[in-house]
Short mmCIF file of C-alpha atoms and ligand atoms in Angstrom, two decimals:
data_model
loop_
_atom_site.label_atom_id
_atom_site.label_comp_id
_atom_site.label_asym_id
_atom_site.label_seq_id
_atom_site.Cartn_x
_atom_site.Cartn_y
_atom_site.Cartn_z
CA MET A 1 0.00 0.00 0.00
CA LYS A 2 1.24 3.46 -0.83
CA ARG A 3 1.84 5.99 1.89
CA HIS A 4 0.36 9.47 1.62
CA VAL A 5 2.74 12.29 2.56
CA SER A 6 2.11 16.05 2.82
CA ALA A 7 5.08 18.41 2.80
CA ILE A 8 5.96 21.95 1.81
CA ILE A 9 8.35 21.62 -1.08
CA ASP A 10 9.96 24.76 -2.48
CA ASP A 11 7.35 26.88 -0.69
CA GLU A 12 4.47 24.94 -2.19
CA PRO A 13 2.24 22.62 -0.12
CA LEU A 14 2.38 19.29 -1.96
CA GLU A 15 1.03 15.82 -1.39
CA PHE A 16 2.46 12.65 -2.82
CA LEU A 17 2.18 8.90 -2.62
CA CYS A 18 5.28 6.79 -2.02
CA ASP A 19 6.47 3.39 -0.91
CA ASP A 20 7.81 3.22 2.65
CA GLY A 21 11.27 2.31 1.43
CA GLN A 22 11.53 5.06 -1.20
CA THR A 23 14.05 7.84 -0.60
CA LEU A 24 13.19 11.49 -0.69
CA LEU A 25 15.53 11.77 -3.68
CA ASP A 26 13.58 9.14 -5.63
CA VAL A 27 10.29 10.86 -4.86
CA LEU A 28 11.57 14.31 -5.80
CA ARG A 29 12.84 13.01 -9.12
CA ASP A 30 10.51 10.19 -10.12
CA VAL A 31 7.21 11.11 -8.47
CA LEU A 32 7.27 14.91 -8.35
CA HIS A 33 9.45 15.21 -11.47
CA LYS A 34 11.62 17.79 -9.75
CA THR A 35 14.69 16.48 -11.53
CA GLY A 36 16.83 19.50 -10.60
CA THR A 37 18.04 17.48 -7.62
CA LYS A 38 20.62 14.98 -8.91
CA GLU A 39 21.73 11.52 -7.92
CA GLY A 40 25.47 10.89 -7.96
CA CYS A 41 26.27 8.09 -5.56
CA GLY A 42 23.17 7.31 -3.53
CA THR A 43 25.34 6.78 -0.45
CA GLY A 44 25.85 10.23 1.04
CA ASP A 45 29.30 10.74 -0.43
CA CYS A 46 28.84 13.20 -3.30
CA GLY A 47 26.28 15.81 -2.25
CA ALA A 48 24.58 16.00 -5.67
CA CYS A 49 21.26 15.31 -3.96
CA SER A 50 21.61 18.10 -1.35
CA VAL A 51 18.36 19.65 -0.13
CA GLN A 52 17.37 21.46 3.03
CA LEU A 53 14.98 19.50 5.26
CA ASN A 54 13.38 21.75 7.87
CA GLY A 55 16.25 24.17 7.33
CA ARG A 56 19.02 21.56 7.67
CA LEU A 57 21.29 20.64 4.79
CA VAL A 58 20.97 16.89 4.15
CA CYS A 59 21.53 14.31 1.43
CA ALA A 60 18.10 13.45 -0.01
CA CYS A 61 19.45 10.00 -0.92
CA LEU A 62 19.80 9.24 2.81
CA VAL A 63 16.30 10.41 3.80
CA LEU A 64 13.15 8.36 3.42
CA ALA A 65 10.35 10.20 1.67
CA ALA A 66 8.04 9.13 4.48
CA GLU A 67 10.19 11.13 6.91
CA ALA A 68 9.19 14.31 5.07
CA GLU A 69 5.63 14.18 6.45
CA GLY A 70 4.83 17.71 7.64
CA ALA A 71 8.33 18.90 6.78
CA ARG A 72 9.69 21.74 4.73
CA VAL A 73 11.90 20.66 1.85
CA ASP A 74 13.92 23.21 -0.12
CA THR A 75 15.54 22.09 -3.35
CA VAL A 76 17.52 23.79 -6.08
CA GLU A 77 14.25 24.39 -7.91
CA GLY A 78 13.15 26.95 -5.34
CA ILE A 79 16.35 29.01 -5.39
CA ALA A 80 15.46 31.37 -8.24
CA ALA A 81 12.66 33.38 -6.65
CA GLU A 82 10.01 34.18 -9.27
CA GLY A 83 12.31 33.53 -12.17
CA GLU A 84 15.04 35.84 -10.87
CA LEU A 85 18.40 34.07 -10.56
CA HIS A 86 19.89 33.96 -7.07
CA PRO A 87 23.31 35.66 -6.78
CA LEU A 88 24.86 32.19 -6.41
CA GLN A 89 23.34 31.08 -9.71
CA ARG A 90 24.42 34.29 -11.42
CA ARG A 91 27.99 33.96 -10.18
CA PHE A 92 28.19 30.28 -11.14
CA LEU A 93 27.13 31.21 -14.67
CA GLU A 94 29.38 34.25 -14.99
CA GLN A 95 32.45 32.44 -13.74
CA ALA A 96 31.74 29.14 -15.47
CA ALA A 97 31.79 27.29 -12.17
CA LEU A 98 30.39 24.23 -13.88
CA GLN A 99 31.14 21.98 -16.80
CA CYS A 100 28.91 18.92 -16.99
CA GLY A 101 26.68 20.43 -14.29
CA VAL A 102 25.71 17.28 -12.44
CA CYS A 103 27.17 18.56 -9.18
CA THR A 104 25.85 22.11 -9.59
CA PRO A 105 22.40 21.80 -7.99
CA GLY A 106 23.97 20.24 -4.90
CA PHE A 107 26.62 22.95 -4.68
CA LEU A 108 23.98 25.68 -5.05
CA VAL A 109 21.77 24.25 -2.32
CA ALA A 110 24.71 23.65 0.01
CA ALA A 111 26.22 27.08 -0.62
CA LYS A 112 22.86 28.77 -0.08
CA ALA A 113 22.55 26.97 3.27
CA LEU A 114 25.98 28.35 4.22
CA LEU A 115 25.22 31.92 3.16
CA GLU A 116 21.93 31.88 5.07
CA ARG A 117 23.94 31.23 8.22
CA ASN A 118 27.02 33.26 7.42
CA ASN A 119 27.07 35.81 4.62
CA ASP A 120 30.77 36.56 5.14
CA PRO A 121 32.52 33.18 5.14
CA SER A 122 36.28 32.84 4.69
CA GLU A 123 37.58 30.74 1.81
CA GLU A 124 38.49 28.03 4.31
CA GLU A 125 34.96 28.03 5.73
CA VAL A 126 33.54 27.70 2.23
CA ARG A 127 35.85 24.79 1.42
CA TYR A 128 35.04 22.92 4.64
CA TRP A 129 31.30 23.54 4.32
CA LEU A 130 31.35 22.18 0.77
CA ALA A 131 33.63 19.22 1.49
CA GLY A 132 30.69 16.85 1.04
CA ASN A 133 30.01 18.08 -2.50
CA LEU A 134 32.14 16.40 -5.13
CA CYS A 135 32.87 17.80 -8.57
CA ARG A 136 34.69 15.74 -11.17
CA CYS A 137 35.10 18.59 -13.65
CA THR A 138 35.92 22.04 -12.34
CA GLY A 139 38.70 21.57 -9.83
CA TYR A 140 36.55 23.47 -7.29
CA ASP A 141 38.33 26.79 -7.53
CA LYS A 142 35.73 28.53 -9.64
CA ILE A 143 33.01 27.18 -7.40
CA VAL A 144 34.67 28.56 -4.29
CA ARG A 145 35.26 31.97 -5.95
CA SER A 146 31.64 32.09 -7.07
CA VAL A 147 30.39 31.41 -3.57
CA LEU A 148 32.65 34.11 -2.11
CA ASP A 149 31.51 36.59 -4.76
CA ALA A 150 27.86 35.72 -4.22
CA ALA A 151 28.40 36.30 -0.50
CA ALA A 152 29.75 39.76 -1.32
CA ASP A 153 26.70 40.37 -3.52
CA LEU A 154 24.40 39.39 -0.65
CA ARG A 155 26.24 41.79 1.66
CA GLY A 156 25.60 44.51 -0.92
CA GLU A 157 29.31 45.04 -1.53
CA THR A 158 29.23 44.54 -5.28
CA ALA A 159 27.03 45.69 -8.12
CA MET B 1 10.16 -2.26 3.67
CA ARG B 2 7.92 -0.71 6.35
CA TYR B 3 8.35 2.72 7.89
CA GLU B 4 6.96 3.26 11.37
CA VAL B 5 7.07 6.34 13.54
CA ALA B 6 7.40 6.16 17.31
CA ASN B 7 6.27 9.23 19.24
CA THR B 8 7.40 8.03 22.66
CA VAL B 9 10.12 5.76 23.98
CA GLU B 10 7.42 3.31 25.12
CA GLU B 11 5.98 3.16 21.61
CA ALA B 12 9.41 2.53 20.09
CA VAL B 13 10.13 -0.25 22.53
CA ALA B 14 6.70 -1.80 21.97
CA ILE B 15 7.10 -1.85 18.19
CA LEU B 16 10.74 -2.97 18.20
CA GLY B 17 10.18 -5.51 20.96
CA GLN B 18 7.60 -7.58 19.12
CA ALA B 19 9.24 -10.94 18.67
CA GLU B 20 10.91 -11.30 15.28
CA SER B 21 9.83 -7.78 14.38
CA GLY B 22 12.71 -7.52 11.92
CA LEU B 23 12.59 -3.75 12.43
CA TYR B 24 15.62 -1.53 12.98
CA PRO B 25 15.66 1.77 14.86
CA LEU B 26 16.21 4.73 12.52
CA ALA B 27 17.94 7.88 13.72
CA GLY B 28 19.73 9.98 11.07
CA GLY B 29 19.90 7.07 8.63
CA THR B 30 23.41 7.95 7.48
CA ASP B 31 24.59 4.44 8.25
CA LEU B 32 21.36 2.50 8.10
CA LEU B 33 19.88 3.81 4.84
CA ALA B 34 23.23 3.42 3.08
CA GLN B 35 23.48 -0.17 4.37
CA ILE B 36 19.94 -0.98 3.26
CA ARG B 37 20.66 0.39 -0.18
CA SER B 38 23.85 -1.64 -0.54
CA GLY B 39 22.06 -4.76 0.66
CA ARG B 40 24.32 -5.18 3.67
CA VAL B 41 21.23 -5.29 5.86
CA ALA B 42 17.68 -6.06 4.77
CA PRO B 43 15.30 -5.20 7.59
CA ASP B 44 11.55 -5.68 7.23
CA GLY B 45 11.30 -2.05 8.19
CA VAL B 46 12.52 0.83 10.30
CA VAL B 47 11.14 2.64 13.33
CA ASP B 48 11.86 6.36 13.16
CA LEU B 49 13.03 7.58 16.57
CA LYS B 50 13.34 11.25 15.63
CA ARG B 51 9.85 12.25 16.77
CA ILE B 52 10.53 11.13 20.35
CA PRO B 53 11.23 14.26 22.45
CA GLU B 54 13.70 12.54 24.82
CA LEU B 55 15.85 11.47 21.86
CA ARG B 56 15.77 14.88 20.21
CA GLU B 57 16.58 17.32 23.00
CA ILE B 58 19.59 18.47 24.99
CA VAL B 59 18.60 19.12 28.60
CA ALA B 60 21.06 20.92 30.87
CA ASP B 61 20.68 21.13 34.66
CA ASP B 62 22.95 21.36 37.70
CA ALA B 63 23.95 17.72 37.40
CA GLY B 64 24.97 18.00 33.75
CA TYR B 65 23.61 17.25 30.32
CA ARG B 66 21.15 14.74 28.94
CA ILE B 67 21.74 14.54 25.21
CA GLY B 68 19.07 12.78 23.15
CA ALA B 69 20.54 9.84 21.26
CA ALA B 70 19.15 11.13 17.96
CA VAL B 71 20.36 14.75 18.27
CA SER B 72 22.34 15.57 15.12
CA GLY B 73 25.96 16.70 15.04
CA ALA B 74 24.88 20.09 13.70
CA GLU B 75 22.58 20.57 16.70
CA LEU B 76 25.32 19.59 19.14
CA GLY B 77 27.62 22.18 17.59
CA GLU B 78 25.01 24.90 18.07
CA HIS B 79 24.64 24.26 21.83
CA HIS B 80 27.04 26.82 23.26
CA ASP B 81 27.11 25.57 26.85
CA LEU B 82 27.75 22.02 25.77
CA VAL B 83 30.54 23.15 23.44
CA ALA B 84 32.08 25.14 26.30
CA ASP B 85 31.85 22.27 28.83
CA TRP B 86 32.63 19.26 26.59
CA PRO B 87 34.48 20.56 23.53
CA GLY B 88 36.09 17.17 22.87
CA VAL B 89 32.77 15.38 22.63
CA VAL B 90 31.32 18.00 20.31
CA GLU B 91 34.41 18.19 18.11
CA ALA B 92 34.34 14.41 17.70
CA ALA B 93 30.65 14.38 16.76
CA GLU B 94 31.26 17.25 14.35
CA LEU B 95 33.99 15.29 12.57
CA ILE B 96 31.40 12.80 11.35
CA GLY B 97 30.99 13.24 7.60
CA SER B 98 30.15 16.38 5.66
CA THR B 99 27.83 19.27 6.45
CA GLN B 100 25.04 17.20 4.88
CA ILE B 101 25.83 14.18 7.07
CA GLN B 102 26.03 16.49 10.10
CA GLY B 103 22.45 17.54 9.46
CA ARG B 104 21.33 14.00 10.36
CA ALA B 105 24.08 11.89 11.98
CA SER B 106 23.57 11.23 15.70
CA MET B 107 25.80 9.94 18.49
CA GLY B 108 23.23 7.22 19.21
CA GLY B 109 23.58 5.97 15.65
CA ASN B 110 27.35 6.32 15.73
CA LEU B 111 27.50 4.19 18.89
CA CYS B 112 24.91 1.57 17.87
CA ASN B 113 26.33 1.11 14.38
CA ALA B 114 29.33 -0.15 16.37
CA SER B 115 32.06 0.62 13.86
CA PRO B 116 35.51 0.32 15.48
CA ALA B 117 36.31 3.70 13.91
CA ALA B 118 33.21 5.62 15.10
CA ASP B 119 34.48 9.09 15.95
CA SER B 120 32.19 10.19 18.76
CA VAL B 121 32.62 7.01 20.81
CA PRO B 122 36.19 7.46 22.13
CA ALA B 123 35.34 11.07 22.99
CA LEU B 124 32.23 10.01 24.91
CA ILE B 125 34.24 7.34 26.74
CA ALA B 126 36.99 9.83 27.63
CA ALA B 127 34.31 12.17 28.96
CA GLY B 128 32.93 9.41 31.17
CA ALA B 129 29.55 9.48 29.43
CA LEU B 130 26.79 7.08 30.39
CA CYS B 131 23.91 6.07 28.20
CA SER B 132 20.37 5.40 29.20
CA ILE B 133 19.08 2.27 27.49
CA VAL B 134 15.36 1.46 27.42
CA GLY B 135 13.77 -1.80 26.39
CA PRO B 136 11.07 -4.30 27.17
CA GLY B 137 12.78 -4.99 30.51
CA GLY B 138 12.81 -1.34 31.57
CA ARG B 139 15.55 1.25 31.73
CA ARG B 140 19.23 0.74 32.58
CA GLU B 141 22.25 3.00 32.66
CA VAL B 142 25.43 1.72 31.01
CA ALA B 143 28.86 3.29 30.58
CA VAL B 144 29.50 4.04 26.91
CA GLU B 145 32.63 1.84 26.91
CA ASP B 146 30.47 -1.18 27.77
CA VAL B 147 28.07 -0.82 24.83
CA VAL B 148 30.11 -1.97 21.82
CA THR B 149 31.05 -5.65 22.03
CA GLY B 150 32.53 -6.22 18.57
CA PRO B 151 32.43 -4.81 15.04
CA GLY B 152 28.73 -4.14 14.37
CA LYS B 153 27.75 -5.64 17.73
CA THR B 154 26.41 -4.02 20.90
CA CYS B 155 25.15 -5.11 24.29
CA LEU B 156 21.62 -3.98 23.37
CA ALA B 157 19.02 -6.72 23.70
CA PRO B 158 16.29 -7.03 21.05
CA GLY B 159 13.85 -4.16 21.44
CA GLU B 160 16.29 -1.97 23.35
CA ILE B 161 17.25 1.52 22.23
CA VAL B 162 19.65 4.14 23.51
CA ALA B 163 17.44 7.00 24.71
CA HIS B 164 20.02 9.56 25.81
CA PHE B 165 23.62 10.11 26.88
CA SER B 166 24.48 11.76 30.18
CA LEU B 167 27.51 13.89 30.83
CA SER B 168 28.22 15.43 34.22
CA ARG B 169 29.09 19.09 34.67
CA PRO B 170 32.87 19.04 34.30
CA GLN B 171 34.95 19.40 37.47
CA PRO B 172 36.79 22.72 37.77
CA ARG B 173 39.98 22.78 35.66
CA SER B 174 38.84 19.97 33.39
CA GLY B 175 39.19 19.64 29.64
CA ASP B 176 38.61 17.06 26.96
CA ALA B 177 39.78 16.64 23.37
CA TYR B 178 39.45 14.25 20.45
CA LEU B 179 41.86 13.89 17.54
CA ARG B 180 41.77 11.52 14.61
CA LEU B 181 44.05 10.84 11.70
CA ILE B 182 42.53 10.52 8.26
CA PRO B 183 44.32 10.57 4.91
CA ARG B 184 42.54 13.81 3.87
CA SER B 185 41.17 16.71 5.89
CA GLU B 186 37.45 15.85 5.62
CA MET B 187 35.18 12.94 4.78
CA ASP B 188 37.13 9.81 5.61
CA ILE B 189 37.25 7.00 8.15
CA ALA B 190 39.60 7.34 11.10
CA VAL B 191 42.91 5.48 10.83
CA VAL B 192 43.34 6.19 14.53
CA GLY B 193 41.17 8.24 16.92
CA VAL B 194 42.08 9.27 20.47
CA GLY B 195 39.93 10.91 23.13
CA VAL B 196 41.38 12.33 26.35
CA GLY B 197 39.55 13.86 29.31
CA LEU B 198 41.45 15.17 32.31
CA THR B 199 41.27 17.32 35.42
CA LEU B 200 44.12 19.42 36.86
CA ASP B 201 44.62 20.76 40.37
CA ALA B 202 45.41 24.41 41.06
CA ASP B 203 49.11 23.74 40.44
CA GLY B 204 48.51 22.14 37.06
CA VAL B 205 49.03 18.59 38.28
CA CYS B 206 46.74 16.06 36.66
CA ILE B 207 44.42 14.52 39.26
CA ALA B 208 42.12 12.50 37.01
CA CYS B 209 42.38 11.27 33.44
CA ARG B 210 40.57 9.05 30.96
CA VAL B 211 41.99 7.92 27.62
CA ALA B 212 40.06 6.10 24.89
CA LEU B 213 41.19 4.83 21.50
CA GLY B 214 39.25 4.29 18.29
CA ALA B 215 40.03 2.34 15.10
CA VAL B 216 42.89 0.35 16.62
CA ALA B 217 40.93 -2.67 17.92
CA PRO B 218 37.66 -4.46 17.18
CA THR B 219 35.92 -2.07 19.60
CA PRO B 220 36.74 1.37 20.98
CA LEU B 221 39.14 0.87 23.91
CA VAL B 222 39.30 2.54 27.27
CA VAL B 223 42.92 2.54 28.42
CA PRO B 224 43.38 3.03 32.18
CA ASP B 225 47.12 2.28 31.91
CA ALA B 226 47.59 5.23 29.61
CA ALA B 227 45.46 7.49 31.79
CA ALA B 228 47.47 6.50 34.86
CA THR B 229 50.71 7.80 33.33
CA LEU B 230 49.46 11.38 33.71
CA VAL B 231 47.89 11.22 37.15
CA GLY B 232 49.99 12.95 39.79
CA ARG B 233 52.16 14.68 37.18
CA SER B 234 52.02 17.84 35.14
CA VAL B 235 50.93 17.26 31.56
CA SER B 236 54.32 17.77 29.90
CA GLY B 237 57.70 16.24 29.20
CA ALA B 238 58.27 12.70 30.43
CA ALA B 239 54.63 12.30 31.48
CA LEU B 240 53.55 12.81 27.88
CA ASP B 241 56.24 10.42 26.64
CA ASP B 242 54.91 7.79 29.02
CA LEU B 243 51.35 8.47 27.92
CA ALA B 244 52.31 8.02 24.26
CA THR B 245 54.14 4.76 25.01
CA ALA B 246 51.23 3.36 27.02
CA ALA B 247 48.66 4.39 24.38
CA SER B 248 50.73 2.78 21.61
CA ALA B 249 51.11 -0.36 23.71
CA ALA B 250 47.33 -0.66 24.08
CA ALA B 251 46.66 -0.37 20.35
CA GLN B 252 45.96 -3.68 18.59
CA PRO B 253 45.30 -2.47 15.07
CA ILE B 254 45.00 -4.36 11.81
CA ASP B 255 46.99 -3.79 8.63
CA ASP B 256 44.85 -2.45 5.83
CA MET B 257 44.88 0.03 2.98
CA ARG B 258 44.45 2.90 5.45
CA GLY B 259 47.63 2.12 7.33
CA THR B 260 49.95 -0.60 8.49
CA ARG B 261 49.85 -1.95 11.98
CA GLU B 262 53.16 -0.35 12.83
CA TYR B 263 52.06 3.06 11.55
CA ARG B 264 48.81 2.93 13.50
CA VAL B 265 50.57 1.95 16.70
CA HIS B 266 52.93 4.90 16.32
CA VAL B 267 50.19 7.37 15.43
CA THR B 268 48.17 6.28 18.46
CA GLY B 269 50.94 7.55 20.71
CA VAL B 270 51.36 10.77 18.75
CA LEU B 271 47.65 11.59 18.87
CA ALA B 272 47.35 10.66 22.56
CA ARG B 273 50.12 13.12 23.37
CA ARG B 274 48.56 15.90 21.28
CA ALA B 275 45.03 15.29 22.56
CA ALA B 276 46.30 15.38 26.16
CA MET B 277 48.06 18.69 25.49
CA ILE B 278 44.88 20.19 24.06
CA ALA B 279 42.78 18.83 26.94
CA ALA B 280 45.27 20.26 29.46
CA GLU B 281 45.23 23.63 27.75
CA ARG B 282 41.43 23.65 27.83
CA ALA B 283 41.51 22.61 31.49
CA GLY B 284 43.80 25.50 32.30
CA SER B 285 41.78 28.18 30.55
C1 LIG C 1 29.48 10.20 3.66
C2 LIG C 1 29.57 9.64 5.04
C3 LIG C 1 30.61 10.01 5.87
C4 LIG C 1 30.73 9.50 7.15
N1 LIG C 1 31.78 9.89 7.92
C5 LIG C 1 31.90 9.41 9.17
C6 LIG C 1 32.99 9.84 10.00
O1 LIG C 1 33.82 10.65 9.61
N2 LIG C 1 33.09 9.30 11.25
C7 LIG C 1 32.18 8.41 11.73
O2 LIG C 1 32.31 7.99 12.88
N3 LIG C 1 31.13 8.01 10.98
C8 LIG C 1 30.98 8.48 9.72
N4 LIG C 1 29.92 8.08 8.94
C9 LIG C 1 28.98 7.10 9.47
C10 LIG C 1 27.68 7.69 10.10
O3 LIG C 1 27.38 8.94 9.56
C11 LIG C 1 27.79 7.80 11.62
O4 LIG C 1 28.06 6.54 12.18
C12 LIG C 1 26.53 8.40 12.26
O5 LIG C 1 26.82 8.88 13.54
C13 LIG C 1 25.35 7.45 12.33
O6 LIG C 1 24.27 8.10 12.96
P1 LIG C 1 22.80 8.07 12.36
O7 LIG C 1 21.96 8.87 13.30
O8 LIG C 1 22.75 8.47 10.96
O9 LIG C 1 22.49 6.51 12.52
P2 LIG C 1 21.51 5.53 11.72
O10 LIG C 1 22.03 5.28 10.37
O11 LIG C 1 20.10 6.00 11.86
O12 LIG C 1 21.69 4.23 12.64
C14 LIG C 1 22.91 3.51 12.69
C15 LIG C 1 22.68 2.18 13.41
O13 LIG C 1 22.37 2.38 14.77
C16 LIG C 1 21.04 1.93 15.07
N5 LIG C 1 20.49 3.00 15.93
C17 LIG C 1 20.41 4.33 15.63
N6 LIG C 1 19.97 5.02 16.70
C18 LIG C 1 19.77 4.11 17.68
C19 LIG C 1 19.32 4.22 19.05
N7 LIG C 1 19.01 5.42 19.60
N8 LIG C 1 19.22 3.10 19.79
C20 LIG C 1 19.55 1.88 19.25
N9 LIG C 1 19.98 1.71 17.98
C21 LIG C 1 20.09 2.82 17.20
C22 LIG C 1 20.34 1.75 13.74
O14 LIG C 1 19.36 0.75 13.78
C23 LIG C 1 21.50 1.39 12.83
O15 LIG C 1 21.81 0.02 12.97
C24 LIG C 1 29.76 8.59 7.63
C25 LIG C 1 28.69 8.23 6.83
C26 LIG C 1 28.57 8.75 5.54
C27 LIG C 1 27.41 8.35 4.68
S1 LIG C 2 23.49 11.05 -4.38
FE1 LIG C 2 23.20 11.60 -2.35
S2 LIG C 2 25.18 12.08 -1.72
FE2 LIG C 2 25.52 11.29 -3.69
S1 LIG C 3 30.70 20.19 -13.23
FE1 LIG C 3 30.83 18.09 -13.68
S2 LIG C 3 30.87 17.21 -11.71
FE2 LIG C 3 31.00 19.29 -11.29
#
């Protein structure tokens, strides 16, 4: 029998049906068709599936969809408010902080979670915070710069 | 696979205690859900413990702290009093995985998963932590060092769960610290982990000490012989040499791709010395 779950996903109250053993990642992608959230490893190692669950950064591949009952889930698909790119998204684009792009949604969600807590992180803080997000293409440097620049944007220090 | 929610400790025990329930407790799921996916374990279902208030809160009173077994590493790190009183325990819990893993991983799960390399366990042992275990037979209090009995094995009977950990208020001039060696600076399994908790007198002489080792034996080890090398001495010079020798002597590691036996034995002494220095500095400040 399918389980009925109600949650607020990207600011929208949603209901879905799932199997008890299904992960939140599987439901986001295969049931709700919110395929912005990616699957890299399925074991918590790569961060491609990063979402915020009740304001905590987590790997959606290590959460059961049933656990989301009554919860708030924020994915990469809610980051661009009303079609306006978030400073993180703008900086990633401008600085080409992505190549294949599979890791990008996870980096954006994780970096946004950091900047919500600390809008003036040091480079070291950014690198430690993002240590659970793997990228096979960019070499990380452009990602880290983009996050630092987006932080400056959010502090109103840049145009 | 079934998913059940327990709202109270009694409910959890009742569901898990049904004979042959085939259900596992679920805390943060960072071990369990990965193991289910890989097929290493195949439970009939899980019982989510995260809606049980006792498992989710940190309660501080004059006696000390009661830390819910399912409190996440991120939440521990945000509790300023706990960080001030037991920095070694919190730093160990915060070493578990990435920011994402920290959002879910609990000390209860770290202990009950019973990996020899679990980071928070030596720190809890060094801090003298107790855990409150509840099951069909009632509630009992067990020292953390008595919980893990082998790789993947604990003293928990079927239907029992760890409800909370207790830590006392530290004695004046006390400090604790946890250090681990991993091949990179984040996201790896400890090659060696060492927790030290100690208390100094007004002259800086160590009057009480606990030392615990991780990843160098089938279970985390409490090492009274190593602790005894510091008692009655100031935490420096020859005392630290003796501590390092005793800690190395207690290590019984395996050879594997993370390090040879010889290397691990040596590193155990090095980390014990450094952790004791940090603990002593914290005790003095
Ligand atoms: C990418 C990654 C990195 C990691 N890095 C580290 C690391 O650096 N150091 C480290 O030590 N570990 C690490 N781990 C392992 C894991 O995150 C930790 O062991 C964590 O503390 C487990 O806690 P949890 O709440 O997620 O447990 P769960 O996965 O929910 O549970 C683990 C086990 O304990 C049982 N259990 C859970 N809670 C209780 C309870 N209250 N009473 C009785 N039984 C219970 C479960 O049934 C299960 O068997 C890592 C894991 C991942 C995926
Ligand atoms: S897919 Fe979840 S961490 Fe890799
Ligand atoms: S851009 Fe390809 S993995 Fe990061």
